[in-house]
PDB file of C-alpha atoms in Angstrom:
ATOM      1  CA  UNK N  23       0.000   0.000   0.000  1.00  0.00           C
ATOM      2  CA  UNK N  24       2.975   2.234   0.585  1.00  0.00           C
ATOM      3  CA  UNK N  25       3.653   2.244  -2.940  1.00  0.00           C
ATOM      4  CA  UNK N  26       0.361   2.832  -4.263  1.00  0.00           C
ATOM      5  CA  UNK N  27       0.036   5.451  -1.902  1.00  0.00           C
ATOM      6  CA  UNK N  28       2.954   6.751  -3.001  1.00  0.00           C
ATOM      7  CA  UNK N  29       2.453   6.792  -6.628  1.00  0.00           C
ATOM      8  CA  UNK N  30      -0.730   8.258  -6.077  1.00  0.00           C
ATOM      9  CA  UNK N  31       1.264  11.066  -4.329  1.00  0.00           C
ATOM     10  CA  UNK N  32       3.414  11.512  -7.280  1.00  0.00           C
ATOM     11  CA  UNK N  33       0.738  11.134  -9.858  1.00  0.00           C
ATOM     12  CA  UNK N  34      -1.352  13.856  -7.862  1.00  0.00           C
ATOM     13  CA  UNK N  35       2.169  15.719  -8.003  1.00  0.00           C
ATOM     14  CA  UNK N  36       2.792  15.190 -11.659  1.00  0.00           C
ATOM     15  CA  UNK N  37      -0.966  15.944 -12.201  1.00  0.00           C
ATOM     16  CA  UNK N  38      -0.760  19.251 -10.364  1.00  0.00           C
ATOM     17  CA  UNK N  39       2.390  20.410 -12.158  1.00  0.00           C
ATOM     18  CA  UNK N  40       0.618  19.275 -15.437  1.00  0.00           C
ATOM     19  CA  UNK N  41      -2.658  21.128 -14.453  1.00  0.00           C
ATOM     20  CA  UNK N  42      -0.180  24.213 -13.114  1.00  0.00           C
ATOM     21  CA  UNK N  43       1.832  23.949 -16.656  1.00  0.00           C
ATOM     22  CA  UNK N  44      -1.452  24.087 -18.623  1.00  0.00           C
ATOM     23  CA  UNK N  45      -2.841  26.529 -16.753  1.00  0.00           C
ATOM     24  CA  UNK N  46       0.072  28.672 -17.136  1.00  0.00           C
ATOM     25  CA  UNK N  47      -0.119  28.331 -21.006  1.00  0.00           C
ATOM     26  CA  UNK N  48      -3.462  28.869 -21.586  1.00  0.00           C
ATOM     27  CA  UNK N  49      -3.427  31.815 -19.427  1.00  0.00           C
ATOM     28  CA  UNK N  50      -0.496  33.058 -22.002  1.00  0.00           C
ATOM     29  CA  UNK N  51      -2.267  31.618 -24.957  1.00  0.00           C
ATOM     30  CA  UNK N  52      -5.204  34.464 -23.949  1.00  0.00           C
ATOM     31  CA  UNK N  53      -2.539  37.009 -23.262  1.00  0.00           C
ATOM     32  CA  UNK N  54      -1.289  36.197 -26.687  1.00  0.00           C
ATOM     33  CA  UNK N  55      -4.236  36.333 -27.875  1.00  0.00           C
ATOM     34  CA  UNK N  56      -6.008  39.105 -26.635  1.00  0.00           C
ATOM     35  CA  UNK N  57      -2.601  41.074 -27.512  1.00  0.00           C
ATOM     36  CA  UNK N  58      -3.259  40.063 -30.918  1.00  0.00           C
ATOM     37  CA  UNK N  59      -6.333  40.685 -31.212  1.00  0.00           C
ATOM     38  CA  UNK N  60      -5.635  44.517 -29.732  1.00  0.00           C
ATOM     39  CA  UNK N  61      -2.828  44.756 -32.230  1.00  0.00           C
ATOM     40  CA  UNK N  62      -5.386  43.328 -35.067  1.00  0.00           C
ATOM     41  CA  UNK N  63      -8.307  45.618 -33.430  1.00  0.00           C
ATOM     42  CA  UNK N  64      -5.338  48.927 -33.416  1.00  0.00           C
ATOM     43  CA  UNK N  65      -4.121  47.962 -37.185  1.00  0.00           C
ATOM     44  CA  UNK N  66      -7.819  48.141 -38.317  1.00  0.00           C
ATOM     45  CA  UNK N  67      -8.896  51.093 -36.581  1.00  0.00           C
ATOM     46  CA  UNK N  68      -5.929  52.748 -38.184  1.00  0.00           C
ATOM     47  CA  UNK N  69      -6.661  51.252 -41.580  1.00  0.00           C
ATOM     48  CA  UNK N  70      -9.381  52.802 -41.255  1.00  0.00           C
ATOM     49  CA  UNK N  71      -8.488  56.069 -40.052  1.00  0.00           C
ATOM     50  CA  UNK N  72      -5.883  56.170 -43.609  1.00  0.00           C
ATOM     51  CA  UNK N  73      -8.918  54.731 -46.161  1.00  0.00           C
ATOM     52  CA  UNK N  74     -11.639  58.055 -44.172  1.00  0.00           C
ATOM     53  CA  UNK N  75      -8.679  60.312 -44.709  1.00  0.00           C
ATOM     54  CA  UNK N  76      -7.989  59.377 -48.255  1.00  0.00           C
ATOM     55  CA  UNK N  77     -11.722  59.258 -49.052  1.00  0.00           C
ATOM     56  CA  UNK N  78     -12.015  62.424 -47.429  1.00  0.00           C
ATOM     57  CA  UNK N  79      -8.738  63.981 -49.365  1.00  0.00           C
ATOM     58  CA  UNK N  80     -10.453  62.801 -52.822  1.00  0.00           C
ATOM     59  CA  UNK N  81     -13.834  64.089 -51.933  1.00  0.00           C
ATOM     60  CA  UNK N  82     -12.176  67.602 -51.746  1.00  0.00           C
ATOM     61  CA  UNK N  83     -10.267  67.134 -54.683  1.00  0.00           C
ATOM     62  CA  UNK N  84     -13.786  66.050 -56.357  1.00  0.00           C
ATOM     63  CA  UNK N  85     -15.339  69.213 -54.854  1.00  0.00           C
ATOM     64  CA  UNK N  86     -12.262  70.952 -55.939  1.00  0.00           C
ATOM     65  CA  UNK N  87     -12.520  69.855 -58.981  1.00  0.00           C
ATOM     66  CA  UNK N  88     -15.906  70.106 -59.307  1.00  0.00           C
ATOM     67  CA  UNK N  89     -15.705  73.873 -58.670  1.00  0.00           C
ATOM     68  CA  UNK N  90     -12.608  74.477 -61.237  1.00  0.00           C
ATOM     69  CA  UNK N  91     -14.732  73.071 -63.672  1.00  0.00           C
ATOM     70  CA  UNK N  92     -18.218  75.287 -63.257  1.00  0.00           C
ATOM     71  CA  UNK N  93     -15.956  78.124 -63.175  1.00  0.00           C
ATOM     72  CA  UNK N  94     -14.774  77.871 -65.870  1.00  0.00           C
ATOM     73  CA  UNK N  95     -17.792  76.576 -67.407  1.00  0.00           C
ATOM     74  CA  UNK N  96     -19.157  79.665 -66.785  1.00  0.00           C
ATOM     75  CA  UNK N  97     -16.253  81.602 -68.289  1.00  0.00           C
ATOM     76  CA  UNK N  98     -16.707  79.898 -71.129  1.00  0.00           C
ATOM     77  CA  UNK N  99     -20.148  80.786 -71.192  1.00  0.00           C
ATOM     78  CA  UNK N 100     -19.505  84.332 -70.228  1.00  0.00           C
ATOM     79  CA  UNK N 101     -17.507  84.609 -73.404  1.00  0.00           C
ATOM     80  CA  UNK N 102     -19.432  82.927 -75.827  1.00  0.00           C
ATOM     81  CA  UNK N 103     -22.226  85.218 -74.797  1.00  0.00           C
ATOM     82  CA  UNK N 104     -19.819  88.179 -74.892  1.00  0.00           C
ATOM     83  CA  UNK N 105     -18.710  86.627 -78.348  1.00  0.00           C
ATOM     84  CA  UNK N 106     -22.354  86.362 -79.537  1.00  0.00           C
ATOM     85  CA  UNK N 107     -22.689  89.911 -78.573  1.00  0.00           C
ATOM     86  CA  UNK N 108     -19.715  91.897 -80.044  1.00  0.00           C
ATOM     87  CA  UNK N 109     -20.934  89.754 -83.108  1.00  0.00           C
ATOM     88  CA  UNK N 110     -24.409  90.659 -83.238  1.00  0.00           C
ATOM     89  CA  UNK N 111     -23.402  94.403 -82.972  1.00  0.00           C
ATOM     90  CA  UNK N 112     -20.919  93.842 -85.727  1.00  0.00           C
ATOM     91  CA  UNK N 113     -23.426  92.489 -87.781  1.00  0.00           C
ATOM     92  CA  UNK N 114     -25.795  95.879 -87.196  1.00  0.00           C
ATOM     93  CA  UNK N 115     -22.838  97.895 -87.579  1.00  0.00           C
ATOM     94  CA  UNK N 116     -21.828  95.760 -90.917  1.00  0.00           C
ATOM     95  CA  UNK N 117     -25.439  96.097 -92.080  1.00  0.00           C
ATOM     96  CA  UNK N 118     -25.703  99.960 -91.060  1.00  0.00           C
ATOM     97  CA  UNK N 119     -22.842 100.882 -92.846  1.00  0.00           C
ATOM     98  CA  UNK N 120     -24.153  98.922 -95.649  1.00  0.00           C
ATOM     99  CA  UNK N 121     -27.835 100.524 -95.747  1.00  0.00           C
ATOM    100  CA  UNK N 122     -25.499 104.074 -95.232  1.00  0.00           C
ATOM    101  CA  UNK N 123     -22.737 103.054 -98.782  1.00  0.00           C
ATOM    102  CA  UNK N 124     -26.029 102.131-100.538  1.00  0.00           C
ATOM    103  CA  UNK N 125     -28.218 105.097 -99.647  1.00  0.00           C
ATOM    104  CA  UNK N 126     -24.572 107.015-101.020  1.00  0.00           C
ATOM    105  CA  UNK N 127     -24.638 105.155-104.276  1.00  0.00           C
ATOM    106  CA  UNK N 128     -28.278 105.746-104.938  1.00  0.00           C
ATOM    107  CA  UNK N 129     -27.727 109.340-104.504  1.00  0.00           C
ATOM    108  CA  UNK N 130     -24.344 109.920-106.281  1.00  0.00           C
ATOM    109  CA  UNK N 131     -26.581 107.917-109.163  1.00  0.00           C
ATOM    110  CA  UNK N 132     -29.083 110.318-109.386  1.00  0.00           C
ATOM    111  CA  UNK N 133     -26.506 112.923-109.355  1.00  0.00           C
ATOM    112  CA  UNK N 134     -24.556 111.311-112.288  1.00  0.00           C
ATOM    113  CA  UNK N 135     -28.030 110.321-114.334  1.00  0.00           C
ATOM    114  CA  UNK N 136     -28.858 114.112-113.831  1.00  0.00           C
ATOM    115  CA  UNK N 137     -25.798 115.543-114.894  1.00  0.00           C
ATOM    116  CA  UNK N 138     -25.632 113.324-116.901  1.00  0.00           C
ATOM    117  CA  UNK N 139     -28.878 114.302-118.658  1.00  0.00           C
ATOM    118  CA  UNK N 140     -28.003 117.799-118.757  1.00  0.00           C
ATOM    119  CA  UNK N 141     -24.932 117.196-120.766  1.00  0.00           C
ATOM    120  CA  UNK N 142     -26.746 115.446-123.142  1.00  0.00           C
ATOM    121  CA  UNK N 143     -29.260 117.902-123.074  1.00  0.00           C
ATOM    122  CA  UNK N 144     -27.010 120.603-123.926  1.00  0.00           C
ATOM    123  CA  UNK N 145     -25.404 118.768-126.707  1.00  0.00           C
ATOM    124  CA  UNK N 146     -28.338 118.366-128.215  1.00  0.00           C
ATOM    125  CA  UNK N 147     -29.079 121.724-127.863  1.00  0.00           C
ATOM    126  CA  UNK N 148     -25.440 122.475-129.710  1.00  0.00           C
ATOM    127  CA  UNK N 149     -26.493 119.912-132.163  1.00  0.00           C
ATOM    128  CA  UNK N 150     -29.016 121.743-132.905  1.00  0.00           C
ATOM    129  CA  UNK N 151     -27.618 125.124-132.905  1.00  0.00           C
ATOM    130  CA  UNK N 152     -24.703 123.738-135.337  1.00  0.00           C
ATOM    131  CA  UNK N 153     -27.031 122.123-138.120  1.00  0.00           C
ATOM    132  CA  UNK N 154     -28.916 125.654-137.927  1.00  0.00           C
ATOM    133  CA  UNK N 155     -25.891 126.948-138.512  1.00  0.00           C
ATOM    134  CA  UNK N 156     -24.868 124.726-141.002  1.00  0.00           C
ATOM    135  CA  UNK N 157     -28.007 125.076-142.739  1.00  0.00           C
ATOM    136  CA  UNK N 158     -27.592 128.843-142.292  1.00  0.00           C
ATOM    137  CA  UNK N 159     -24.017 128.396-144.182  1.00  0.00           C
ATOM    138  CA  UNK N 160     -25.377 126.287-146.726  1.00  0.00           C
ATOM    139  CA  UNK N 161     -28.798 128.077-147.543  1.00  0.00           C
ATOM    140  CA  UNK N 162     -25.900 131.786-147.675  1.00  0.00           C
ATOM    141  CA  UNK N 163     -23.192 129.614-150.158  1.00  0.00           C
ATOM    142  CA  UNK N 164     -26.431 128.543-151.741  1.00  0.00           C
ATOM    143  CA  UNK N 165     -27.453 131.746-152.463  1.00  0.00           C
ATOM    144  CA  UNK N 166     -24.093 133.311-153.192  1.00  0.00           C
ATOM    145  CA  UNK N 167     -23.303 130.468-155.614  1.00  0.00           C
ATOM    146  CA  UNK N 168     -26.326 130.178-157.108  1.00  0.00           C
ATOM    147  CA  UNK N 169     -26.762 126.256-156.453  1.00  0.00           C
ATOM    148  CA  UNK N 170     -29.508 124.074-154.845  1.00  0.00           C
ATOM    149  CA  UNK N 171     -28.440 122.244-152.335  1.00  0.00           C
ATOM    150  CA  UNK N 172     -30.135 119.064-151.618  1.00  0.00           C
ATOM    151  CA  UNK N 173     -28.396 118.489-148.940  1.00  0.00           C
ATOM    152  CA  UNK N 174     -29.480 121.368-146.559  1.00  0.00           C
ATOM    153  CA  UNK N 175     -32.357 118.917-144.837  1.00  0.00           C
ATOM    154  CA  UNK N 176     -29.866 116.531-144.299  1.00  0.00           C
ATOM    155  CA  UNK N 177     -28.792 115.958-140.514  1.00  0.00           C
TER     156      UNK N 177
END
């Protein structure tokens, strides 16, 4: 009996340091494994501190952007209307002017188709004093000659 009682001791002993041994490594296993899961639970919360930062960096360059691009937009707009403008006056200028050259020419026409017919007017008004003349001279040679002329109606 002494030596059951003693193994019995020494498995209780051998039990105790097994149960102390296991004891001791699962109580590091948690430490290990709450430490990693408060490095794992860190890492993520500063993954996602970087990824609301960068999404927050690109939403202001979107908005930045954004505005840059209605602005000048709008220039663009501003100077196709001022374009649109300056063209539309040049066209009433252009047409003005044009209304103004052609109201000119009308009445330098009138002028030169007047003068024009008083020129000829007057010529024919020499004309006509020259074959009186003429006739004048011919019926006087006529006369002083002696001789018909036939010719003295012609003009």
């Amino acid at each position: 009996e002494g030596v059951l009682a003693a193994a019995r001791k020494e498995a209780e002993e051998v039990r105790g340091a097994a149960e102390a041994a296991m004891a001791q490594t699962r109580s590091r296993t948690a430490s290990v494994l709450a430490h990693q899961e408060q490095e794992h639970a860190e890492r993520h919360k500063a993954a996602e501190a970087e990824i609301a930062a960068a999404e927050a960096e690109l939403e202001a360059r979107h908005a930045e952007l954004t505005e840059r691009a209605e602005a000048l937009l709008a220039e663009a707009a501003r100077g196709l209307a001022e374009t649109q403008e300056a063209a539309r006056h040049g066209q009433e200028d252009a047409e003005a002017r044009a209304a103004e050259v052609l109201s000119q020419a009308r009445v330098r026409e009138e002028r030169i188709v007047r003068e024009t017919e008083r020129v000829l007017r007057e010529h024919e008004e020499g004309r006509e004093e020259v074959q009186a003349h003429m006739a004048h001279v011919r019926s006087s040679l006529a006369a002083l000659t002696g001789r018909v002329t036939g010719g003295a109606e012609e003009g």
